[in-house]
mmCIF file of C-alpha atoms in Angstrom:
data_model
loop_
_atom_site.group_PDB
_atom_site.id
_atom_site.type_symbol
_atom_site.label_atom_id
_atom_site.label_comp_id
_atom_site.label_asym_id
_atom_site.label_seq_id
_atom_site.Cartn_x
_atom_site.Cartn_y
_atom_site.Cartn_z
ATOM 1 C CA MET W 8 39.253 211.499 176.392
ATOM 2 C CA LYS W 9 36.412 213.865 175.684
ATOM 3 C CA VAL W 10 34.964 215.889 178.547
ATOM 4 C CA THR W 11 31.321 216.533 177.805
ATOM 5 C CA THR W 12 29.505 217.052 181.189
ATOM 6 C CA THR W 13 32.054 219.295 183.064
ATOM 7 C CA SER W 14 32.499 221.725 180.212
ATOM 8 C CA ALA W 15 29.021 221.878 179.045
ATOM 9 C CA PRO W 16 26.358 224.547 180.351
ATOM 10 C CA ASP W 17 23.981 223.982 183.127
ATOM 11 C CA PRO W 18 21.168 221.953 181.681
ATOM 12 C CA ALA W 19 18.770 224.101 183.656
ATOM 13 C CA ASP W 20 20.147 227.080 182.083
ATOM 14 C CA ILE W 21 19.843 225.724 178.660
ATOM 15 C CA ALA W 22 16.339 224.682 179.466
ATOM 16 C CA THR W 23 15.041 228.167 180.388
ATOM 17 C CA GLY W 24 17.094 229.801 177.547
ATOM 18 C CA ALA W 25 19.612 231.295 179.996
ATOM 19 C CA ALA W 26 22.518 229.692 178.355
ATOM 20 C CA ARG W 27 23.558 228.745 174.723
ATOM 21 C CA ASP W 28 24.947 225.374 173.948
ATOM 22 C CA PRO W 29 26.299 225.628 170.419
ATOM 23 C CA LEU W 30 27.768 222.995 168.282
ATOM 24 C CA VAL W 31 31.360 223.879 167.178
ATOM 25 C CA ILE W 32 32.924 222.139 164.376
ATOM 26 C CA ALA W 33 36.384 223.264 163.215
ATOM 27 C CA GLY W 34 35.816 226.712 165.023
ATOM 28 C CA ARG W 35 32.491 227.139 163.303
ATOM 29 C CA THR W 36 29.503 227.578 165.499
ATOM 30 C CA PHE W 37 25.895 226.232 164.916
ATOM 31 C CA GLY W 38 23.057 226.855 167.207
ATOM 32 C CA SER W 39 21.211 223.789 165.950
ATOM 33 C CA ARG W 40 22.534 220.242 166.589
ATOM 34 C CA LEU W 41 20.441 218.734 163.885
ATOM 35 C CA ILE W 42 21.932 218.369 160.497
ATOM 36 C CA MET W 43 19.734 217.611 157.800
ATOM 37 C CA GLY W 44 20.164 215.836 154.453
ATOM 38 C CA THR W 45 18.099 216.361 151.445
ATOM 39 C CA GLY W 46 17.543 213.070 149.573
ATOM 40 C CA GLY W 47 14.139 211.546 149.104
ATOM 41 C CA ALA W 48 11.783 214.559 149.531
ATOM 42 C CA PRO W 49 8.777 214.405 147.454
ATOM 43 C CA SER W 50 9.033 217.949 146.267
ATOM 44 C CA MET W 51 11.263 220.946 146.727
ATOM 45 C CA GLN W 52 8.382 222.870 148.432
ATOM 46 C CA VAL W 53 8.141 220.009 150.995
ATOM 47 C CA LEU W 54 11.799 219.967 151.419
ATOM 48 C CA GLU W 55 12.079 223.531 152.144
ATOM 49 C CA GLU W 56 9.295 223.554 154.806
ATOM 50 C CA ALA W 57 10.838 220.500 156.542
ATOM 51 C CA LEU W 58 14.132 222.050 156.440
ATOM 52 C CA VAL W 59 12.862 225.280 158.116
ATOM 53 C CA ALA W 60 10.773 223.218 160.498
ATOM 54 C CA SER W 61 13.711 221.153 161.675
ATOM 55 C CA GLY W 62 15.743 224.338 162.547
ATOM 56 C CA THR W 63 18.854 223.023 160.846
ATOM 57 C CA GLU W 64 21.827 225.621 160.128
ATOM 58 C CA LEU W 65 23.901 222.907 158.084
ATOM 59 C CA THR W 66 22.559 220.763 155.263
ATOM 60 C CA THR W 67 24.335 218.114 153.177
ATOM 61 C CA VAL W 68 23.869 217.789 149.378
ATOM 62 C CA ALA W 69 25.168 215.081 147.089
ATOM 63 C CA MET W 70 27.211 216.903 144.359
ATOM 64 C CA ARG W 71 26.368 214.001 141.861
ATOM 65 C CA ARG W 72 22.583 215.016 141.987
ATOM 66 C CA VAL W 73 23.110 218.895 141.998
ATOM 67 C CA ASP W 74 23.883 221.395 139.221
ATOM 68 C CA PRO W 75 24.976 224.455 140.947
ATOM 69 C CA ALA W 76 24.448 226.463 138.107
ATOM 70 C CA ALA W 77 20.770 225.243 137.734
ATOM 71 C CA ARG W 78 17.975 227.511 138.991
ATOM 72 C CA GLY W 79 15.330 226.082 141.305
ATOM 73 C CA SER W 80 17.837 223.574 142.828
ATOM 74 C CA VAL W 81 18.165 222.685 146.481
ATOM 75 C CA LEU W 82 21.184 225.193 146.471
ATOM 76 C CA ASP W 83 18.636 227.922 145.973
ATOM 77 C CA VAL W 84 16.505 226.900 148.807
ATOM 78 C CA LEU W 85 19.572 226.816 151.042
ATOM 79 C CA ARG W 86 20.661 230.465 149.864
ATOM 80 C CA ARG W 87 17.120 231.741 150.478
ATOM 81 C CA ARG W 88 16.983 230.288 153.998
ATOM 82 C CA ASN W 89 20.410 231.018 154.934
ATOM 83 C CA ILE W 90 21.541 227.420 155.605
ATOM 84 C CA ALA W 91 25.084 226.390 155.067
ATOM 85 C CA VAL W 92 25.694 223.654 152.606
ATOM 86 C CA LEU W 93 27.780 220.697 153.381
ATOM 87 C CA PRO W 94 28.573 218.946 149.893
ATOM 88 C CA ASN W 95 29.122 215.062 150.121
ATOM 89 C CA THR W 96 30.475 212.429 148.010
ATOM 90 C CA ALA W 97 27.855 210.073 148.158
ATOM 91 C CA GLY W 98 28.097 207.445 145.169
ATOM 92 C CA CYS W 99 31.915 207.184 145.481
ATOM 93 C CA PHE W 100 33.362 203.939 145.773
ATOM 94 C CA THR W 101 37.284 204.851 145.836
ATOM 95 C CA ALA W 102 39.428 207.169 147.500
ATOM 96 C CA GLY W 103 40.169 208.639 143.993
ATOM 97 C CA GLU W 104 36.632 209.285 143.161
ATOM 98 C CA ALA W 105 35.887 210.868 146.428
ATOM 99 C CA VAL W 106 38.724 213.179 146.290
ATOM 100 C CA LEU W 107 37.920 214.246 142.755
ATOM 101 C CA THR W 108 34.307 214.942 143.892
ATOM 102 C CA ALA W 109 35.326 217.126 146.819
ATOM 103 C CA LYS W 110 37.526 219.093 144.476
ATOM 104 C CA LEU W 111 34.727 219.654 142.106
ATOM 105 C CA ALA W 112 32.612 220.663 145.143
ATOM 106 C CA ARG W 113 35.074 223.207 146.237
ATOM 107 C CA GLU W 114 35.156 224.822 143.000
ATOM 108 C CA ALA W 115 31.569 224.821 142.581
ATOM 109 C CA LEU W 116 30.416 225.855 145.866
ATOM 110 C CA GLY W 117 33.467 227.729 147.258
ATOM 111 C CA THR W 118 33.661 225.556 150.473
ATOM 112 C CA ASP W 119 36.512 223.355 151.917
ATOM 113 C CA TRP W 120 33.827 221.593 154.133
ATOM 114 C CA VAL W 121 32.908 218.061 152.686
ATOM 115 C CA LYS W 122 31.082 214.947 154.138
ATOM 116 C CA LEU W 123 33.275 212.254 153.041
ATOM 117 C CA GLU W 124 31.412 209.111 151.894
ATOM 118 C CA VAL W 125 33.135 206.104 150.353
ATOM 119 C CA ILE W 126 30.859 203.175 150.115
ATOM 120 C CA ALA W 127 31.826 199.527 149.649
ATOM 121 C CA ASP W 128 28.833 198.238 147.634
ATOM 122 C CA GLU W 129 25.351 199.487 146.493
ATOM 123 C CA HIS W 130 23.541 196.821 148.517
ATOM 124 C CA THR W 131 24.510 197.917 152.023
ATOM 125 C CA LEU W 132 25.954 201.485 151.472
ATOM 126 C CA LEU W 133 28.346 200.547 154.233
ATOM 127 C CA PRO W 134 31.655 202.730 154.218
ATOM 128 C CA ASP W 135 34.793 201.034 152.912
ATOM 129 C CA PRO W 136 37.235 201.567 155.883
ATOM 130 C CA VAL W 137 40.294 201.480 153.913
ATOM 131 C CA GLU W 138 39.187 203.606 150.954
ATOM 132 C CA LEU W 139 37.709 205.871 153.471
ATOM 133 C CA LEU W 140 40.802 206.407 155.563
ATOM 134 C CA GLU W 141 43.014 207.062 152.455
ATOM 135 C CA ALA W 142 40.499 209.552 151.093
ATOM 136 C CA ALA W 143 40.347 211.299 154.561
ATOM 137 C CA GLU W 144 44.122 211.815 154.788
ATOM 138 C CA ARG W 145 44.406 213.053 151.138
ATOM 139 C CA LEU W 146 41.623 215.595 151.647
ATOM 140 C CA VAL W 147 42.909 216.874 154.901
ATOM 141 C CA ASN W 148 46.387 217.360 153.378
ATOM 142 C CA GLU W 149 44.458 219.274 150.587
ATOM 143 C CA GLY W 150 43.258 221.665 153.246
ATOM 144 C CA PHE W 151 39.702 220.456 153.269
ATOM 145 C CA THR W 152 37.632 220.219 156.624
ATOM 146 C CA VAL W 153 36.613 216.445 156.568
ATOM 147 C CA LEU W 154 33.602 215.157 158.109
ATOM 148 C CA PRO W 155 33.690 211.282 157.411
ATOM 149 C CA TYR W 156 30.798 209.052 157.467
ATOM 150 C CA THR W 157 32.083 205.750 159.077
ATOM 151 C CA ASN W 158 31.316 202.487 160.473
ATOM 152 C CA ASP W 159 30.591 202.263 164.193
ATOM 153 C CA ASP W 160 34.039 201.145 164.628
ATOM 154 C CA PRO W 161 35.950 202.912 167.619
ATOM 155 C CA VAL W 162 39.378 201.923 166.344
ATOM 156 C CA LEU W 163 38.548 203.419 162.858
ATOM 157 C CA ALA W 164 36.802 206.607 164.403
ATOM 158 C CA ARG W 165 40.304 207.183 166.154
ATOM 159 C CA ARG W 166 42.219 206.662 163.182
ATOM 160 C CA LEU W 167 40.127 209.295 161.249
ATOM 161 C CA GLU W 168 40.569 211.698 163.902
ATOM 162 C CA GLN W 169 44.277 211.041 163.853
ATOM 163 C CA VAL W 170 44.704 211.912 160.309
ATOM 164 C CA GLY W 171 42.905 215.428 161.017
ATOM 165 C CA CYS W 172 39.241 214.961 160.390
ATOM 166 C CA ALA W 173 37.210 217.584 161.944
ATOM 167 C CA ALA W 174 34.607 215.339 163.280
ATOM 168 C CA VAL W 175 33.671 211.624 163.084
ATOM 169 C CA MET W 176 30.146 210.543 161.794
ATOM 170 C CA PRO W 177 29.485 206.800 162.895
ATOM 171 C CA LEU W 178 26.413 205.259 161.540
ATOM 172 C CA GLY W 179 23.536 203.951 163.679
ATOM 173 C CA SER W 180 22.665 201.408 161.092
ATOM 174 C CA PRO W 181 22.704 201.337 157.277
ATOM 175 C CA ILE W 182 21.575 204.306 155.374
ATOM 176 C CA GLY W 183 17.859 204.611 154.884
ATOM 177 C CA SER W 184 17.269 201.467 156.921
ATOM 178 C CA GLY W 185 15.503 203.117 159.754
ATOM 179 C CA LEU W 186 16.800 200.474 162.154
ATOM 180 C CA GLY W 187 17.929 202.974 164.769
ATOM 181 C CA ILE W 188 21.116 202.403 166.658
ATOM 182 C CA ARG W 189 22.057 198.948 166.510
ATOM 183 C CA ASN W 190 25.253 199.101 168.585
ATOM 184 C CA PRO W 191 24.973 201.874 171.309
ATOM 185 C CA HIS W 192 27.948 200.281 173.210
ATOM 186 C CA ASN W 193 30.147 201.107 170.096
ATOM 187 C CA ILE W 194 28.809 204.595 169.703
ATOM 188 C CA GLU W 195 29.414 205.260 173.437
ATOM 189 C CA LEU W 196 33.061 203.968 173.178
ATOM 190 C CA ILE W 197 33.437 206.244 170.028
ATOM 191 C CA VAL W 198 32.112 209.366 172.180
ATOM 192 C CA GLU W 199 34.414 208.533 175.150
ATOM 193 C CA GLN W 200 37.535 208.559 172.903
ATOM 194 C CA ALA W 201 36.772 211.324 170.566
ATOM 195 C CA ASN W 202 38.378 214.794 170.963
ATOM 196 C CA VAL W 203 36.435 216.016 168.016
ATOM 197 C CA PRO W 204 32.494 216.147 167.418
ATOM 198 C CA VAL W 205 30.883 212.710 167.160
ATOM 199 C CA ILE W 206 27.768 213.152 164.796
ATOM 200 C CA LEU W 207 25.587 210.090 164.361
ATOM 201 C CA ASP W 208 24.857 209.729 160.827
ATOM 202 C CA ALA W 209 22.433 207.089 159.201
ATOM 203 C CA GLY W 210 19.754 204.817 160.367
ATOM 204 C CA VAL W 211 17.711 207.209 162.201
ATOM 205 C CA GLY W 212 13.967 206.055 161.730
ATOM 206 C CA THR W 213 12.169 208.239 164.127
ATOM 207 C CA ALA W 214 12.546 210.752 166.877
ATOM 208 C CA SER W 215 13.404 208.496 169.791
ATOM 209 C CA ASP W 216 16.464 207.209 167.696
ATOM 210 C CA ALA W 217 17.602 210.716 167.553
ATOM 211 C CA ALA W 218 17.010 211.395 171.360
ATOM 212 C CA LEU W 219 19.003 208.124 171.959
ATOM 213 C CA ALA W 220 21.924 209.228 169.995
ATOM 214 C CA MET W 221 22.157 212.425 171.982
ATOM 215 C CA GLU W 222 21.658 210.681 175.211
ATOM 216 C CA LEU W 223 24.678 208.499 174.192
ATOM 217 C CA GLY W 224 26.749 211.626 174.094
ATOM 218 C CA CYS W 225 26.883 212.477 170.525
ATOM 219 C CA ASP W 226 27.418 216.081 169.597
ATOM 220 C CA ALA W 227 24.839 216.241 166.835
ATOM 221 C CA VAL W 228 22.765 213.953 164.492
ATOM 222 C CA LEU W 229 22.604 213.878 160.911
ATOM 223 C CA LEU W 230 19.461 212.530 159.210
ATOM 224 C CA ALA W 231 17.356 212.925 155.897
ATOM 225 C CA THR W 232 15.013 209.980 155.028
ATOM 226 C CA ALA W 233 13.575 209.730 158.413
ATOM 227 C CA VAL W 234 12.030 213.184 157.646
ATOM 228 C CA THR W 235 11.850 213.374 153.752
ATOM 229 C CA ARG W 236 10.147 209.874 153.507
ATOM 230 C CA ALA W 237 7.917 210.288 156.486
ATOM 231 C CA GLN W 238 4.151 210.483 155.971
ATOM 232 C CA SER W 239 4.315 214.124 157.092
ATOM 233 C CA PRO W 240 7.848 215.472 156.537
ATOM 234 C CA VAL W 241 7.300 218.699 158.288
ATOM 235 C CA ALA W 242 5.801 217.136 161.529
ATOM 236 C CA MET W 243 8.708 214.613 161.690
ATOM 237 C CA ALA W 244 11.128 217.456 161.298
ATOM 238 C CA VAL W 245 9.636 219.251 164.226
ATOM 239 C CA ALA W 246 9.697 216.049 166.139
ATOM 240 C CA MET W 247 13.387 215.377 165.510
ATOM 241 C CA ARG W 248 14.274 218.867 166.261
ATOM 242 C CA HIS W 249 12.730 218.423 169.825
ATOM 243 C CA ALA W 250 14.298 215.094 170.082
ATOM 244 C CA VAL W 251 17.724 216.316 169.501
ATOM 245 C CA GLN W 252 17.066 218.991 172.116
ATOM 246 C CA ALA W 253 15.671 216.561 174.695
ATOM 247 C CA GLY W 254 18.397 214.154 174.075
ATOM 248 C CA ARG W 255 21.001 216.680 174.703
ATOM 249 C CA LEU W 256 19.432 217.909 177.740
ATOM 250 C CA ALA W 257 18.923 214.447 179.246
ATOM 251 C CA ARG W 258 22.773 213.585 178.600
ATOM 252 C CA LEU W 259 23.652 216.921 180.430
ATOM 253 C CA ALA W 260 21.299 216.322 183.237
ATOM 254 C CA GLY W 261 22.624 212.776 183.861
ATOM 255 C CA ARG W 262 20.221 209.615 183.880
ATOM 256 C CA ILE W 263 19.808 207.743 187.113
ATOM 257 C CA PRO W 264 21.635 204.382 187.450
ATOM 258 C CA LYS W 265 19.894 201.442 186.112
ATOM 259 C CA ARG W 266 18.991 198.860 188.845
ATOM 260 C CA ARG W 267 18.033 195.337 189.031
ATOM 261 C CA TYR W 268 15.403 195.685 191.661
ATOM 262 C CA ALA W 269 12.858 198.457 192.755
ATOM 263 C CA GLN W 270 13.909 201.501 194.872
ATOM 264 C CA ALA W 271 11.040 203.326 196.477
ATOM 265 C CA SER W 272 10.957 207.169 195.377
ATOM 266 C CA SER W 273 9.893 208.014 199.169
ATOM 267 C CA PRO W 274 11.741 206.829 202.385
ATOM 268 C CA TRP W 275 10.025 204.015 204.476
ATOM 269 C CA GLU W 276 10.915 205.806 207.728
ATOM 270 C CA GLY W 277 8.122 207.545 209.445
ATOM 271 C CA LEU W 278 5.303 205.373 208.018
ATOM 272 C CA SER W 279 2.297 205.149 210.273
ATOM 273 C CA ALA W 280 1.749 201.668 211.855
ATOM 274 C CA PRO W 281 -1.685 200.252 210.832
#
């Protein structure tokens, strides 16, 4: 079972900047716990400004939408801003398609890291658990560092970890829906069982969704359209950056128990008689 509160730095030290609280995935350290996607931005300039405002250090890019040799692409933005690229297999429906896409990304971008997406259909964009697990196992055996986008199923998350995935990325709700976290109980179960980072992926609509994910114990949040399709992407990127930090601090600080009835914040003893 993952131990979070006992091994984490003191939240007071984090808040004052006295301690670092890095996200570590497969031995690689990131100062930001917000991972950004790039889809849906109205322009390359807005995307770049939003990425910078978010403070992200890792950004996922769909290989089917990017020509690594083309000038002026999102890859140029990431290189210029020193943001690590995480290629993904968006648009793949089978394990074979996903494995091939990951290999092409490794050859084109020189990275073994891949965000693994194997979707069941175009309507829901939900992961296909059978094809996903097969693709994950094949890619791990090929030497990839695999971060799979998965359902909020604790059993499937455990199986993905067992085949060697470096993190698990359960959805909060369907991609681009903005519905937030529909099953917080399952997210908590995944967090409790995981020995690898848990990154909430998909469904975030606004900053409170990102904060909740962190309060539930997730190690990071991955989002795209909540920022890129907001009325002000840059302002929303700033909101998401602070929400992830606030949620992380709240998780480490420890929330008070929920009660059925009121509890006075001050003691009743010593009150003056009327």
